[in-house]
XYZ file of C-alpha atoms in Angstrom:
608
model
C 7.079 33.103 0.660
C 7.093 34.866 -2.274
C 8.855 32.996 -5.791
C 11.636 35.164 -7.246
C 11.194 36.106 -10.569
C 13.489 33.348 -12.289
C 11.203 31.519 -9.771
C 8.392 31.835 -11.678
C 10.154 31.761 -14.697
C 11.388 28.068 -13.993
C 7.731 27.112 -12.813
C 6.088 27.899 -15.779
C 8.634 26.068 -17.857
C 8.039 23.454 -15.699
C 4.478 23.694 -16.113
C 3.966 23.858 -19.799
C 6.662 20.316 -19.704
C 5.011 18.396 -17.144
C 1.042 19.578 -17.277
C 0.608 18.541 -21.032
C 1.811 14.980 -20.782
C -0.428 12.145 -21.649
C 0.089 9.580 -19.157
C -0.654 5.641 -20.039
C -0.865 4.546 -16.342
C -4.558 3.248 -15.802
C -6.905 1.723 -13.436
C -5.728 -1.725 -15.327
C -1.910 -1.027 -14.626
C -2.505 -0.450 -10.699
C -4.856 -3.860 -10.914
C -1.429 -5.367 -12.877
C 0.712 -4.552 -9.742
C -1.439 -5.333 -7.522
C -1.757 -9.073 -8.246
C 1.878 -9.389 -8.867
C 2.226 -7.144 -5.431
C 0.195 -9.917 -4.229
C 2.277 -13.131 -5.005
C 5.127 -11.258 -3.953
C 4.021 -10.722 -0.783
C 2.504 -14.245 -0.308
C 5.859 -15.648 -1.436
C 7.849 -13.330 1.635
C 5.293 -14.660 3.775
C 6.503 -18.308 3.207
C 10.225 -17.739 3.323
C 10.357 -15.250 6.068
C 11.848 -17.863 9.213
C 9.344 -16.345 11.612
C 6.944 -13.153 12.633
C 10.401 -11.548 14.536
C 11.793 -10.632 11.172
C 11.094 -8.682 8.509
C 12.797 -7.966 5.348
C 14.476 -5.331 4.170
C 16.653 -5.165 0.846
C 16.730 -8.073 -1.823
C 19.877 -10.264 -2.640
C 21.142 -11.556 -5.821
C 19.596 -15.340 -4.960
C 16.065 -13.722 -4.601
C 15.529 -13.816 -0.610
C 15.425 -10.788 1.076
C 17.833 -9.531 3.996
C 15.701 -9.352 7.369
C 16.006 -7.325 10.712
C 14.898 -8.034 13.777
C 11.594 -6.914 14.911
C 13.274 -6.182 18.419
C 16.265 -3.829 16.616
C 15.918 -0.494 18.180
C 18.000 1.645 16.164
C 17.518 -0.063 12.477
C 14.150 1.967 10.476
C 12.408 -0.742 8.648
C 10.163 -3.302 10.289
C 6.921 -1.284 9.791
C 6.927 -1.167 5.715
C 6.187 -5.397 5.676
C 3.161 -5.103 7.932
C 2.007 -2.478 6.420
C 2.214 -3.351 2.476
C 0.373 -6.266 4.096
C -1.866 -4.083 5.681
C -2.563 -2.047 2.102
C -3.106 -5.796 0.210
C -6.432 -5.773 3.413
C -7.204 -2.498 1.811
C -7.544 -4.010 -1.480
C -9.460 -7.011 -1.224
C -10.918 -6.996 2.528
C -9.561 -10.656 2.385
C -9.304 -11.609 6.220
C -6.315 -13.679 4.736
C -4.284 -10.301 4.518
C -5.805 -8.358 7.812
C -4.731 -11.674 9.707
C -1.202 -12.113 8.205
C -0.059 -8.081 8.517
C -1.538 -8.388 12.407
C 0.954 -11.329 12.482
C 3.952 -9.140 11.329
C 2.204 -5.721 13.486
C 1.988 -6.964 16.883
C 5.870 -8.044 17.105
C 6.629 -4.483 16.808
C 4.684 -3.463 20.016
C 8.117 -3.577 21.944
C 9.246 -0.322 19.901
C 6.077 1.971 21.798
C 8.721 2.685 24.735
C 11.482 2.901 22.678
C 13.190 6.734 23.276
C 16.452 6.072 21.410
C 15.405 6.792 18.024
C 13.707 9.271 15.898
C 12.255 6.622 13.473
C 9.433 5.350 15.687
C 6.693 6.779 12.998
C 8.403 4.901 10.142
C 8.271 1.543 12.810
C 4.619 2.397 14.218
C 2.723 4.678 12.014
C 3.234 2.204 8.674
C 2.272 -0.472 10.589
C 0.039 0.419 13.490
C -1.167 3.202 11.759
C -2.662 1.367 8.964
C -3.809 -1.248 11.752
C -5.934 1.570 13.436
C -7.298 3.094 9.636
C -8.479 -0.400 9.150
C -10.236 -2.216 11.383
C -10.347 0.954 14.149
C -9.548 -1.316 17.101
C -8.313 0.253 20.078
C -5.766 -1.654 20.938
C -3.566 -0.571 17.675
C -4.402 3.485 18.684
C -3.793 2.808 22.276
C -0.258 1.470 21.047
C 0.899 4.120 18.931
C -0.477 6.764 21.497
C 2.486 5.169 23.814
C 5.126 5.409 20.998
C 4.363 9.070 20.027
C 4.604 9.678 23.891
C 8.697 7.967 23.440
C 9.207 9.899 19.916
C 7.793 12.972 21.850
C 10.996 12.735 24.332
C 13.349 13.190 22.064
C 12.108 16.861 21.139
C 14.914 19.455 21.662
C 12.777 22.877 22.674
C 15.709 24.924 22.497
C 16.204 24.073 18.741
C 12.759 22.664 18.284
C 13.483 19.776 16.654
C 13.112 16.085 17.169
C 16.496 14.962 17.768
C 17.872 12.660 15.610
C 20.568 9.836 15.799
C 22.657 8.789 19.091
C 24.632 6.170 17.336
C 26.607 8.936 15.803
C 29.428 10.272 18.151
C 30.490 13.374 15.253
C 26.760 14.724 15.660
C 25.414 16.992 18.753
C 22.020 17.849 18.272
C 21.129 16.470 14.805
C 18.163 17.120 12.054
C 17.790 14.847 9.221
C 15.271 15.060 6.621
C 13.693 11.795 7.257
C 12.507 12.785 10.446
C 9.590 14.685 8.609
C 8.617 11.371 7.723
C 8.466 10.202 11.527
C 6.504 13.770 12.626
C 3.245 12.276 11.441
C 2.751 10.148 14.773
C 2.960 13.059 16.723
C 0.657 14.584 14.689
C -1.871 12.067 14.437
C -1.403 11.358 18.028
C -2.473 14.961 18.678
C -5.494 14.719 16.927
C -6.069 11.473 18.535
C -6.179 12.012 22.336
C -2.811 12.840 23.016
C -1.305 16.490 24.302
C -1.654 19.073 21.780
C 2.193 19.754 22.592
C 2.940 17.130 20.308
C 1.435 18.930 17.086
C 3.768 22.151 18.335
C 6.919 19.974 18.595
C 6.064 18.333 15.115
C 5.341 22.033 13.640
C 8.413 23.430 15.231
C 10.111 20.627 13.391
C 9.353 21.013 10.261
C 9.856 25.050 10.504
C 13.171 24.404 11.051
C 13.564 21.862 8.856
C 12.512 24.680 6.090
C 14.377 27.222 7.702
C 17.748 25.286 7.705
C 17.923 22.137 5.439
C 16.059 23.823 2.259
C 18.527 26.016 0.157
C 16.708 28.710 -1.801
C 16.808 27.137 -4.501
C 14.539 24.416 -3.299
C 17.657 21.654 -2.995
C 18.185 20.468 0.348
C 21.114 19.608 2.895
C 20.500 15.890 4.399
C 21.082 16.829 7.923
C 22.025 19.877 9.719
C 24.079 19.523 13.048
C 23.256 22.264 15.938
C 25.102 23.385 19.209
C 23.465 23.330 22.044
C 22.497 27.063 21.803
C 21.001 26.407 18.888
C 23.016 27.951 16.809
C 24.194 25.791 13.332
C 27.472 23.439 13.847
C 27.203 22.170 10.474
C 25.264 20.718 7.176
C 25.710 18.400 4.871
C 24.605 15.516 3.018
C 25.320 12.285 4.945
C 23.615 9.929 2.372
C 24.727 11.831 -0.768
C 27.272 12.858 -3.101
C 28.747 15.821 -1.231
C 27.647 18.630 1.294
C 26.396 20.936 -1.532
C 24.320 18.157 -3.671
C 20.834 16.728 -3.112
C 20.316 13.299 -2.373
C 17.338 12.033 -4.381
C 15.710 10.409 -1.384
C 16.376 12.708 1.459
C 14.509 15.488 -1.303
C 11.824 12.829 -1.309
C 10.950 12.892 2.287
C 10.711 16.725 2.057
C 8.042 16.666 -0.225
C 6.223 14.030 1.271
C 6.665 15.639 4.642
C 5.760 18.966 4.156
C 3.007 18.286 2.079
C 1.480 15.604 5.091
C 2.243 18.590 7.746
C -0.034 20.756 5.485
C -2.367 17.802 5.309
C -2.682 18.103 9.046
C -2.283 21.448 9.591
C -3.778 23.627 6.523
C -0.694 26.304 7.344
C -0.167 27.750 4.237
C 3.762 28.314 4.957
C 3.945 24.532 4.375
C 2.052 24.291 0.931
C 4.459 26.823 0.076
C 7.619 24.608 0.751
C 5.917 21.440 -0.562
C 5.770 23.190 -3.912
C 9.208 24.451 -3.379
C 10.874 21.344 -2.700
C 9.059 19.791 -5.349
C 9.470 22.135 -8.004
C 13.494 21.570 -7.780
C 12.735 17.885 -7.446
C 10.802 17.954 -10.720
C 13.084 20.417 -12.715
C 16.128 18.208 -12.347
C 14.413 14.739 -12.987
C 15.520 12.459 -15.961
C 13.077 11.488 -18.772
C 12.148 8.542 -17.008
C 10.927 10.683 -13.811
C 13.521 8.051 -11.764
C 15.891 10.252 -10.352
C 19.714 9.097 -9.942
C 20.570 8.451 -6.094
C 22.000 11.931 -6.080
C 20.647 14.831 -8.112
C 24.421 16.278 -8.281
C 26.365 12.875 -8.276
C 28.632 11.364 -11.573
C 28.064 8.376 -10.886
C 24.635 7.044 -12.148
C 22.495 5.012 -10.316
C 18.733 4.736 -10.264
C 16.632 4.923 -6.906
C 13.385 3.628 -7.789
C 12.408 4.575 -3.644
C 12.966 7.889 -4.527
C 10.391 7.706 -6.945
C 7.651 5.790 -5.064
C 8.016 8.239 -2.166
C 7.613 11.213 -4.587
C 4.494 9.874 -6.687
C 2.695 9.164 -3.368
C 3.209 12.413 -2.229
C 2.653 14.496 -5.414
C -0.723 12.069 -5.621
C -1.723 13.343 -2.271
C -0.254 17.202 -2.934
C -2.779 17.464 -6.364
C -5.482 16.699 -3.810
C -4.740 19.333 -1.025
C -2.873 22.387 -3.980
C -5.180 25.451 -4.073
C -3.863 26.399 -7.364
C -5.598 24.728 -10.506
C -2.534 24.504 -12.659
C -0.416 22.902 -9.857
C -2.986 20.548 -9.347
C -2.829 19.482 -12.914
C 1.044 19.799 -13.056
C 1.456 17.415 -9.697
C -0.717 14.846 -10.843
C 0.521 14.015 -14.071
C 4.007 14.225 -12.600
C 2.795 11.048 -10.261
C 1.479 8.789 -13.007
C 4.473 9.555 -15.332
C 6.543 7.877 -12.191
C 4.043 5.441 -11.834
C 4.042 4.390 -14.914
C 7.373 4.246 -15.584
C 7.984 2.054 -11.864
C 5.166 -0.319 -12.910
C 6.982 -0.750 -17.114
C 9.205 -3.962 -17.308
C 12.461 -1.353 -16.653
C 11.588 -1.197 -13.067
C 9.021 -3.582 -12.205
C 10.561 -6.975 -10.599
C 8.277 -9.279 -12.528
C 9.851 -11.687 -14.447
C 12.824 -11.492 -12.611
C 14.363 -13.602 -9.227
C 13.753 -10.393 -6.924
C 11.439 -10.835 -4.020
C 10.036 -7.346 -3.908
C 8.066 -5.090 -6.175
C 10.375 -2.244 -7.589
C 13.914 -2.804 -8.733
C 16.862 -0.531 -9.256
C 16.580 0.742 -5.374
C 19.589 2.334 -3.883
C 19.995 2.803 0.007
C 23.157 3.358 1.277
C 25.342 4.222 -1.798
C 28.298 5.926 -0.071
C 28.836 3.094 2.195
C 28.209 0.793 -0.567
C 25.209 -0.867 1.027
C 22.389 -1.844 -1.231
C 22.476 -0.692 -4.386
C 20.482 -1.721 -7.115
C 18.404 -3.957 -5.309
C 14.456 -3.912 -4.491
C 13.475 -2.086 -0.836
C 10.700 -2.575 1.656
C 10.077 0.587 1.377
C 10.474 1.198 -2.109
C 7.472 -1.239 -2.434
C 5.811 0.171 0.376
C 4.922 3.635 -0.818
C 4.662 2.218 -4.380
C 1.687 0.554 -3.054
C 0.500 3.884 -1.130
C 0.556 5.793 -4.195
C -1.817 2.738 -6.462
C -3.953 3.416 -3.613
C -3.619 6.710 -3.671
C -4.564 6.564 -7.693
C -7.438 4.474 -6.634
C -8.543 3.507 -3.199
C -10.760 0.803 -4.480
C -9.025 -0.847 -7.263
C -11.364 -3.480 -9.316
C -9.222 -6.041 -8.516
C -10.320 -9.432 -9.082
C -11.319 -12.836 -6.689
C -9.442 -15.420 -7.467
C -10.779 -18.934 -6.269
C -8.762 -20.415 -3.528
C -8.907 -24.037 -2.159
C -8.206 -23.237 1.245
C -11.251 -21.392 2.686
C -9.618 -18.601 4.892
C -7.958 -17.708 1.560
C -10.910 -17.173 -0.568
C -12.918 -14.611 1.690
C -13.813 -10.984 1.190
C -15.138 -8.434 4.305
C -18.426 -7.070 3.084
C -19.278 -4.515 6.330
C -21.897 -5.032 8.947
C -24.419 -2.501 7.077
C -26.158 -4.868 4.558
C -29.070 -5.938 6.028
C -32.797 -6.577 5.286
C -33.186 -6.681 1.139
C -30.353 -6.348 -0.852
C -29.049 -6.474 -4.597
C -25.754 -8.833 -5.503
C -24.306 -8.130 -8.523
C -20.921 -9.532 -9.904
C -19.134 -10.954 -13.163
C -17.875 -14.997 -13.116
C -15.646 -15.795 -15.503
C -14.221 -20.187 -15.213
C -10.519 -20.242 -16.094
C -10.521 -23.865 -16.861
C -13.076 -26.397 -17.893
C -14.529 -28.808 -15.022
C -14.582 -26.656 -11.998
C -15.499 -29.563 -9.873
C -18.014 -27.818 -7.429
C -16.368 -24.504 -7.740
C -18.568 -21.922 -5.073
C -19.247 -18.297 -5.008
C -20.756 -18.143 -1.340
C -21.871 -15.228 1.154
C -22.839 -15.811 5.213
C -23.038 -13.130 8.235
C -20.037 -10.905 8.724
C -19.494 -12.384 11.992
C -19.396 -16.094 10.394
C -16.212 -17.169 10.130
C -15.783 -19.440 6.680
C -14.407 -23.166 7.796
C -16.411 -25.501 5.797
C -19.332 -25.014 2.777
C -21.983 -26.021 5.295
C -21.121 -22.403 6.952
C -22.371 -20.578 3.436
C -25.997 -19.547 3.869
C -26.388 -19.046 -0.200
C -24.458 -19.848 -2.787
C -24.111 -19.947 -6.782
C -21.654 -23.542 -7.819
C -19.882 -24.558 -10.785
C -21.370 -28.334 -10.536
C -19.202 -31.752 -11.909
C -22.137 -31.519 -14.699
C -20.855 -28.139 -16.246
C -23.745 -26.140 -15.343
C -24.665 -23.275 -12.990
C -26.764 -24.224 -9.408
C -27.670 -22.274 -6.854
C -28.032 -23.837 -3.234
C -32.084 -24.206 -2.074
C -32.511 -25.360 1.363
C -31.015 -28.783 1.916
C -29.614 -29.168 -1.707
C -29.117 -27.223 -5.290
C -31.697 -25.865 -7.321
C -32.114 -24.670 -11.186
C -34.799 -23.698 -13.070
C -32.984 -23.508 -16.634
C -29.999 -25.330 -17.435
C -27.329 -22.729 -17.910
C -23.493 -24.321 -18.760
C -20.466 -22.350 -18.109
C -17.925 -22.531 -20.805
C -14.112 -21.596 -19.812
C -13.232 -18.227 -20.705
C -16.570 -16.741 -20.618
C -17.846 -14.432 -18.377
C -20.996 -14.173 -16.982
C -23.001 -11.231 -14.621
C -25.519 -12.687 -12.073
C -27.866 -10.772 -10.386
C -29.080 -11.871 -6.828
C -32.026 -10.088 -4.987
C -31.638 -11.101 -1.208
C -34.264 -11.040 1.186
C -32.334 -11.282 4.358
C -35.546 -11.392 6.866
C -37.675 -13.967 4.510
C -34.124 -16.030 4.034
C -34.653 -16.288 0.321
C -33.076 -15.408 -2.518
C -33.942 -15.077 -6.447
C -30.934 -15.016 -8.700
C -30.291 -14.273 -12.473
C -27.413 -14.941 -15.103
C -27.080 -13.449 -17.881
C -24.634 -15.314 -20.416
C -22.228 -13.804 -22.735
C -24.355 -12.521 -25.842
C -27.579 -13.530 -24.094
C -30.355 -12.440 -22.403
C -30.823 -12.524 -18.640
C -32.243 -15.842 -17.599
C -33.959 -16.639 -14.423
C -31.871 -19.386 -12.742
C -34.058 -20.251 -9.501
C -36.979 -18.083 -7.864
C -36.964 -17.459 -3.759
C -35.083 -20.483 -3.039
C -34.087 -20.872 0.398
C -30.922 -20.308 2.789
C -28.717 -23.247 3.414
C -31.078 -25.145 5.887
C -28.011 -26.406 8.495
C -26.144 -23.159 7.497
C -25.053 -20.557 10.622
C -27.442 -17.924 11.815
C -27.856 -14.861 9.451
C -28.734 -11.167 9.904
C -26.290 -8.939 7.215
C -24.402 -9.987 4.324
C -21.134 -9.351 5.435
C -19.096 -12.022 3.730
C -18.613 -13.860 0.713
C -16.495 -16.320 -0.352
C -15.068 -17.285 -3.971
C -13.620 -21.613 -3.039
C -11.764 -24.157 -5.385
C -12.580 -27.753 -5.512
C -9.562 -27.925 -8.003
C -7.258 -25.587 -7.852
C -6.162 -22.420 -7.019
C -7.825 -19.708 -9.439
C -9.648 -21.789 -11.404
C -12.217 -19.343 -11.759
C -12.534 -15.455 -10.828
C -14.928 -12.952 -9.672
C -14.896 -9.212 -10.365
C -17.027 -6.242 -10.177
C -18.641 -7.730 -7.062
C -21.421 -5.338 -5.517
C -24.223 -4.973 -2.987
C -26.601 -2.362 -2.852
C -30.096 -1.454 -1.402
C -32.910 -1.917 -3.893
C -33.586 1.590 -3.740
C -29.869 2.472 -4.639
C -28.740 2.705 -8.202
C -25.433 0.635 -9.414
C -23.113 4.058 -9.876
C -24.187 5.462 -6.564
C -22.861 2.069 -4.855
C -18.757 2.632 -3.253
C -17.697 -0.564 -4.443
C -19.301 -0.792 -7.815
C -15.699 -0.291 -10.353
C -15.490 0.404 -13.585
C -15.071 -3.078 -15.597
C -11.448 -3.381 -16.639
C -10.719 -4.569 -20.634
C -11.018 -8.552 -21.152
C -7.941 -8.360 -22.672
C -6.193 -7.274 -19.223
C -8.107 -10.070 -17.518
C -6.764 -12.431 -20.042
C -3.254 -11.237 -19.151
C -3.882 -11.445 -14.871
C -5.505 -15.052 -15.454
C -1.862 -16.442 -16.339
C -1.601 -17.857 -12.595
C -1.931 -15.811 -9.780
C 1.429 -16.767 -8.335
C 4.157 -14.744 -10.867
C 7.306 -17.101 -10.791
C 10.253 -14.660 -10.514
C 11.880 -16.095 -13.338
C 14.034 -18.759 -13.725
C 16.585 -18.625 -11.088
C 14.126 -18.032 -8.385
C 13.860 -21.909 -5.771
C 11.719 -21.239 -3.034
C 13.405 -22.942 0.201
C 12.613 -23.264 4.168
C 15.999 -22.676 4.957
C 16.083 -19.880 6.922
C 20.288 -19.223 6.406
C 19.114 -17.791 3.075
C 17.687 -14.863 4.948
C 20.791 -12.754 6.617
C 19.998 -10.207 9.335
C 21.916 -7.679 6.710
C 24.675 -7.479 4.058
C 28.133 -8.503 5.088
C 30.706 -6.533 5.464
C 28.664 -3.234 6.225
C 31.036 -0.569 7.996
C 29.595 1.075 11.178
C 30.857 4.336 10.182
C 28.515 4.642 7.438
C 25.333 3.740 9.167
C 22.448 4.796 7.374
C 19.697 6.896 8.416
C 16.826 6.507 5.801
């Protein structure tokens, strides 16, 4: 598809105002989130009145409102698992893996479910990232069955996936969220299931392009067929009016299309990514927040909106053939990030229980509307990961041991190099351990760490030798201060050698081929470590953490990051757990979470 000529024209003004802009968000920002994305999370976790629940919009006393896991119609149980499932990502913290699998399996009674189109929003968020994780069969084997029920509601006469039963005005309806939902059938093609499903999902989004894209690069929200196929009607269900573009439903257009060409490498959808998003762009506010409705009077940000879009346009820079584009996309995505991570949008400080604020869902039925959304958070998450799949975020210290653990892979075996930075955050740590054991060890007590560097009563640095601790000079740890050890591991001999080098100060040798814990668990890879609390939570941190083969150098090693400022670690070492300001009581009672907003009308039900 060829660009008209005040096509181009409107690109390249776009170009020269959007490729040029220096964008503040950093690696330190996403690491900023991400430990407030982390309290958050843990703080859901605590109120939430069971695993058959999971939350979907904030309310004004800072709970969330919840749906049932079992709901077949409603869209959003897969976006809690599966921010869960991104904090995993993070961290490898078996905490986080074992808490979204909690919230995950609930939602294996959606895999026959054939009366929706939103099964990829329910399964691939959560299931999805399951599978990408830990690659266990059973999560694949599960969404294999649920693209099999989204795969039954294909139309082939229109070639589309058929939208909505629940309402009685439609026939054969096409929304633009469903471009979201193609992806299982996509991924379940390329993942042992009929390669019919990758032509119904193609076929989709064809017509999607074909009929719910004006030529300008606006869309229509749905489109409404007769059963010939020919086009009943169009309009925009969520939005201001039939001819205006609803922020969100613009959003899943350019993060559909530009997935499809993700799986597909057709160049017809690259060409309505850019399309979509070019309009999107053109038409955004200073801010890069869009209202709810591009067209609308009435002005109301949709932070969603704008997490869907940076994720995408993070993922479109990646996969756009054209250099300028690339350049053009990306900065587009960190001007939204950063402004969704500044105080105007970000929930800290404030009584919300999610991430994002000023979220709008249903604003023509009145339902939700400057609030914080699961899935608002959700993608904001995807697109920090998207910025930087490994993000140097930092080990806290945690007094309960299943806590404090971090997944180091099966791979390190015979000799290998531990590096990492320690900094104490207060000054008696009380026995404070950094510890590392077998991958398949699971931590439950100290005696299961084979080595391990402590913070003794005494206020010096030991390292554990055999049957007790071990120090060749006496090194003190001062609060504040950060200091880089250096551990050479001999796996086979079950000996160790470690080093500390103190802020200002020379590396010192702190104990020479001590040995393994003597009554510790058998040993063959380092595959875990563990940063515990005698004291209290977070009384000390760990970052930079590292292993690597002798051999190896420190930049060629995956998970060696680039140090972050002190200053920003001075800022995350305020406690871990953010209060949400003063209004925000944390309580049991589970009446505080509703199963939705009262009062919402059935005729307006939303679709995404």
């Amino acid at each position: 598809m060829r660009l008209s000529m005040p096509g181009v024209k409107l690109w390249w003004m776009l170009a020269l105002l959007v490729a040029p802009v220096a964008n503040a968000f950093t690696d330190a920002d996403a690491v900023r989130v991400f430990t407030f994305a982390r309290a958050q999370l843990a703080d859901t976790i605590l109120e939430l009145p069971n695993v058959n629940r999971s939350p979907k919009a904030s309310l004004s006393n800072g709970t969330w409102t919840t749906v049932a896991n079992t709901d077949r119609i409603a869209w959003t149980q897969g976006f809690f698992p599966g921010s869960m499932w991104f904090m995993f990502q993070v961290a490898n913290e078996p905490y986080w893996r074992d808490r979204a699998d909690l919230w995950t399996r609930p939602l294996e009674v959606q895999k026959t479910n054939t009366e929706t189109h939103d099964l990829g929003f329910k399964m691939y968020n959560s299931y999805g990232n399951a599978w990408r994780l830990t690659g266990d069969p059973y999560y694949r084997d599960v969404l294999l069955t649920s693209a099999a029920s989204l795969a039954t509601r294909y139309n082939s006469t229109v070639g589309i996936i058929d939208c909505c039963d629940w309402n009685p005005n439609w026939n054969i309806p096409l929304v633009t969220d469903t471009m979201m939902d193609i992806e299982l059938l996509l991924w379940g093609a390329q993942n042992g299931g009929p390669a019919e499903w990758r032509t119904m999902a193609v076929n989709h989004a064809l017509r999607t392009l074909q009929d719910a894209v004006r030529t300008n690069g606006s869309s229509f929200h749905y489109v409404d067929y007769n059963n010939n196929g020919t086009i009943r009607s169009r309009g925009t269900f969520q939005g201001y009016s039939t001819t205006s573009t609803w922020a969100r439903g613009q959003a899943w257009l350019i993060y559909g299309f530009t997935m499809v060409y993700r799986y597909t490498q057709d160049a017809r959808f690259l060409t309505a990514a850019r399309r979509v998003t070019d309009y999107y762009l053109a038409n955004l506010p200073a801010d890069r927040v869009p209202n709810w409705d591009f067209n609308a009077p009435s002005q109301s940000k949709d932070s969603s909106a704008a997490a869907v879009v940076a994720s995408a346009l993070l993922e479109l820079s990646t996969l756009e053939t054209d250099a300028t584009r690339r350049t053009t996309y990306r900065n587009a995505a960190l001007a939204m990030l950063d402004s969704l991570a500044s105080p105007a949008y970000l929930a800290q400080g404030t009584n919300s229980p999610g991430l994002l604020l000023h979220g709008v869902g249903n604003y023509p039925a009145g339902q939700e509307i400057n609030v914080s959304l699961i899935y608002g958070d959700y993608y904001f998450l995807e697109a920090l990961l998207r910025f930087n799949p490994r993000p140097n975020y930092p080990w806290y210290s945690k007094l309960t041991l299943p806590r404090g653990q971090h997944l180091l892979g099966t791979n390190n075996t015979g000799v290998r190099i531990v590096e990492f930075d320690l900094t104490p955050l207060r000054d008696n740590l009380g026995g404070g351990v950094v510890g590392w054991t077998d991958s398949s060890t699971e931590v439950t007590a100290f005696n299961r760490l084979n080595m391990a560097v402590r913070m003794s009563e005494d206020g010096i640095f030991q390292v554990r030798n055999g049957a007790g601790y071990s120090w060749i000079r006496r090194v003190p740890y001062v609060r504040g201060q950060t200091y880089h050890f250096r551990m050479n591991v001999d796996l086979l001999a079950q000996r160790y050698t470690v080093w500390v080098t103190p802020p200002g100060a020379a590396e010192l040798l702190l104990v020479d081929r001590v040995a393994f814990r003597a009554d510790g668990p058998p040993i063959n890879d380092l595959g875990r470590a563990a940063v515990i609390s005698t004291v209290e939570d977070s009384d000390f941190r760990v970052n930079n953490h590292r292993v690597y083969a002798p051999t190896a150098t420190v930049a060629a090693t995956p998970d060696a990051p680039v140090p972050l400022p002190e200053t920003l670690w001075r800022e995350l070492d305020a406690p871990e757990r953010i209060s949400r300001g003063p209004s925000f009581r944390r309580s049991a009672d589970s009446s505080r979470l509703s199963g939705g907003p009262p009062g919402a009308r059935v005729g307006h039900r939303e679709c995404m």
